[in-house]
mmCIF file of C-alpha atoms in Angstrom:
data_model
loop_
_atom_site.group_PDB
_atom_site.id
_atom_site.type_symbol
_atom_site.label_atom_id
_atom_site.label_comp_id
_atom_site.label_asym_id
_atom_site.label_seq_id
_atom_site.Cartn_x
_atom_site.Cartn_y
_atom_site.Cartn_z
ATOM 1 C CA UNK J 860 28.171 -23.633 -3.038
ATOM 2 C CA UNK J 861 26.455 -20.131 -3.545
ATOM 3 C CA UNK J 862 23.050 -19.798 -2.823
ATOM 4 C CA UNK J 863 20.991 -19.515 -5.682
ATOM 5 C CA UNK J 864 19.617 -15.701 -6.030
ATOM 6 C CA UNK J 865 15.644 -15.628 -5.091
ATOM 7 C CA UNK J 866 13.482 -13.446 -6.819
ATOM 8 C CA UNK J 867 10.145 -12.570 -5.323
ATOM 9 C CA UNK J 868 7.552 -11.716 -8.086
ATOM 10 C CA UNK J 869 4.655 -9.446 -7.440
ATOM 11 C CA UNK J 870 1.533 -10.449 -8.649
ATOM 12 C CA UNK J 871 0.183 -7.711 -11.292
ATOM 13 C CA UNK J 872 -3.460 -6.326 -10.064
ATOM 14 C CA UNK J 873 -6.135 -5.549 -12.234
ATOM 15 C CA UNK J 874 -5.589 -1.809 -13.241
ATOM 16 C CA UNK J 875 -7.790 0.657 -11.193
ATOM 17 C CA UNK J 876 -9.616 2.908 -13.746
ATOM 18 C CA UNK J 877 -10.642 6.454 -11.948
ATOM 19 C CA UNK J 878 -14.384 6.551 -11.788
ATOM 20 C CA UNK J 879 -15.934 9.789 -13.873
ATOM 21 C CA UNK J 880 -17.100 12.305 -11.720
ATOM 22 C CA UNK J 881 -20.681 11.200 -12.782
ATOM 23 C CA UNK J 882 -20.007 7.890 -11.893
ATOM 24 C CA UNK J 883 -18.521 8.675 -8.493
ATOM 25 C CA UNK J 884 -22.316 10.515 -7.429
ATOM 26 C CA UNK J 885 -23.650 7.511 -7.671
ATOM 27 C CA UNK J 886 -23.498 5.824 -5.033
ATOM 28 C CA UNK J 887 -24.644 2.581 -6.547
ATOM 29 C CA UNK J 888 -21.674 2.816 -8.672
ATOM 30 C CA UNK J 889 -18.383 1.104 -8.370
ATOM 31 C CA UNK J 890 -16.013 0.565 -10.971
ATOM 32 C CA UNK J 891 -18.947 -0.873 -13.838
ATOM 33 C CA UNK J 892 -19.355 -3.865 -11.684
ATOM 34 C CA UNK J 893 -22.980 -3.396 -11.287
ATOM 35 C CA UNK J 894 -23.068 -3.178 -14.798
ATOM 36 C CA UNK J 895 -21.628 -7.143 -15.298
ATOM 37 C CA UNK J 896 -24.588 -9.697 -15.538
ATOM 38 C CA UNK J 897 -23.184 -12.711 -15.930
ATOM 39 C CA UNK J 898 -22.210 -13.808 -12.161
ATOM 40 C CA UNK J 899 -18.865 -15.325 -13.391
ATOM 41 C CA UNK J 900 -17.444 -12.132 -14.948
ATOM 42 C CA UNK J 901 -18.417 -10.324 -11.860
ATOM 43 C CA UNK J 902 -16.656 -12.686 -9.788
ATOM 44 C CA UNK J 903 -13.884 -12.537 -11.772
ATOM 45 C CA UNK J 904 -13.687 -8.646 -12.126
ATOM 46 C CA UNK J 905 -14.629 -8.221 -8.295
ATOM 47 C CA UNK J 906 -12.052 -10.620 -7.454
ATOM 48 C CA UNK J 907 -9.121 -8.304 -9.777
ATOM 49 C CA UNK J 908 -10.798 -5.709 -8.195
ATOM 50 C CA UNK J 909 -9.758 -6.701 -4.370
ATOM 51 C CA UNK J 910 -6.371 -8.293 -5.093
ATOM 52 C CA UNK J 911 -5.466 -4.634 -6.788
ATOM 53 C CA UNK J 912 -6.624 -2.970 -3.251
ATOM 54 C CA UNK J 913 -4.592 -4.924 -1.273
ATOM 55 C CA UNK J 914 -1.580 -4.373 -3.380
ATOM 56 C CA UNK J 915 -2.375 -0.899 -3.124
ATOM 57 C CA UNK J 916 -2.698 -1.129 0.602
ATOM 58 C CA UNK J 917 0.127 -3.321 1.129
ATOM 59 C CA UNK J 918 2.672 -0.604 -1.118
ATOM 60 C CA UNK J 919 0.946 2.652 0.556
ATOM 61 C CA UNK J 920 1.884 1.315 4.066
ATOM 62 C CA UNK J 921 5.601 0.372 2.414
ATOM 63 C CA UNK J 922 5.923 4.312 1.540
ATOM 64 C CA UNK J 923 4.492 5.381 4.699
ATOM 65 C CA UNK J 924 6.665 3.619 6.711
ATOM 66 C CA UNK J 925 9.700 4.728 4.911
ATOM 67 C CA UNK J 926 8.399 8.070 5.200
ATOM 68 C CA UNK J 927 8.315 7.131 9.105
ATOM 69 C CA UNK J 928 11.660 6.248 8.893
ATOM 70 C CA UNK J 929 12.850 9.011 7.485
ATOM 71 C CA UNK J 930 11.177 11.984 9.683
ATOM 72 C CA UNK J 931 12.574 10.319 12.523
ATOM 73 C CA UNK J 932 16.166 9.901 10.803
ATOM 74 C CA UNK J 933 18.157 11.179 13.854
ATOM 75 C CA UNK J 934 20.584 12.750 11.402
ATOM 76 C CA UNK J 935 18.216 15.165 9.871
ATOM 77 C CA UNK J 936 17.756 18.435 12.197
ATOM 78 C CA UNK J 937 14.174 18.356 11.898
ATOM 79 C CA UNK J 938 13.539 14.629 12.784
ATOM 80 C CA UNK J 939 10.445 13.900 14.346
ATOM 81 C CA UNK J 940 9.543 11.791 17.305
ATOM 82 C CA UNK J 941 7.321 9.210 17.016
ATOM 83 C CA UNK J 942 4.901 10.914 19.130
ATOM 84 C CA UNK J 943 4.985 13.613 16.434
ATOM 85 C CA UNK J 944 4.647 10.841 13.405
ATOM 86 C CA UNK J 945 1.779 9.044 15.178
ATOM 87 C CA UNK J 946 0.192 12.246 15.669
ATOM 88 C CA UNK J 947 0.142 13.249 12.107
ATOM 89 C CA UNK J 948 -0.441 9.409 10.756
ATOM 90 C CA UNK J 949 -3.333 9.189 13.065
ATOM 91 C CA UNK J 950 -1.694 6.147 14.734
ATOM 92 C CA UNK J 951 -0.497 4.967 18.171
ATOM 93 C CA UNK J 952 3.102 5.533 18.969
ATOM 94 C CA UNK J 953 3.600 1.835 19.334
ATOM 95 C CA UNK J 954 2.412 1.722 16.256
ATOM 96 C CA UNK J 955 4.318 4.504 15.424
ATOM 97 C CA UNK J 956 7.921 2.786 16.471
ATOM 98 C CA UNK J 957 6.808 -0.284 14.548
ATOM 99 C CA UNK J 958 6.479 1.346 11.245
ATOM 100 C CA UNK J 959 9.596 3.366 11.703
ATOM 101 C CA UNK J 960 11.574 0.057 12.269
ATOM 102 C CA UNK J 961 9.641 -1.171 9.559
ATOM 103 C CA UNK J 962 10.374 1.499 6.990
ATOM 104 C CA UNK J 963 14.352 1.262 8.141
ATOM 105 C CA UNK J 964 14.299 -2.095 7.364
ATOM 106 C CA UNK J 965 12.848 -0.940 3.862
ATOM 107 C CA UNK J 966 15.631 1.813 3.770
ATOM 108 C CA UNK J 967 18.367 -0.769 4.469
ATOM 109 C CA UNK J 968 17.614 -2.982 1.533
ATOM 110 C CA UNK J 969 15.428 -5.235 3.760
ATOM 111 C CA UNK J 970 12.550 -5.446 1.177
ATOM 112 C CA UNK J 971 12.147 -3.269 -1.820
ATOM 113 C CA UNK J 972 9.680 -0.575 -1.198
ATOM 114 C CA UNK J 973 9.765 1.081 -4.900
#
């Protein structure tokens, strides 16, 4: 009997709005929420707010570490080592060899990265 086919649904973060350039000086400032009185909108907005950054986290380090991957693609002529990628990620190269492994996994259909 097949297996049946499991779909993994990502969870839809609040939008992130860019600040205006006014807003931004402030330092006070950050995205309206000191703006929100009542303490239950504010939770709820502040709460939108960090799920959307950790998505945003979570798919920034999927694209870096298929960018890993692919600088250190030993068919491409200018591959990198991961002494080289750590060096220019600002990471270990343990790290380094983790997120290239990572990111191949990503290229091979391990997890969707896109």
């Amino acid at each position: 009997m097949p297996e049946p086919e499991r779909t993994e649904r990502r969870m839809r973060p609040a939008p992130l709005l860019f600040e205006p350039s006014e807003a931004v000086a402030d330092p006070e400032h950050f995205f309206d929420l000191e703006s929100i009185d009542d303490p239950r909108e504010l939770l709820a907005r502040a709460t939108e707010l960090t799920l959307a950054f950790r998505a945003a986290q979570d798919r920034a380090i999927e694209f870096q570490a298929v960018a890993a991957a692919q600088l250190a693609d030993p068919r491409r002529f200018d591959r990198l080592s991961a002494a080289d990628i750590a060096d220019r990620a600002e990471w270990t190269e343990d790290y380094a060899d983790k997120m290239i492994e990572f990111g191949r996994g990503l290229l091979n259909g391990d997890r969707d990265p896109a």
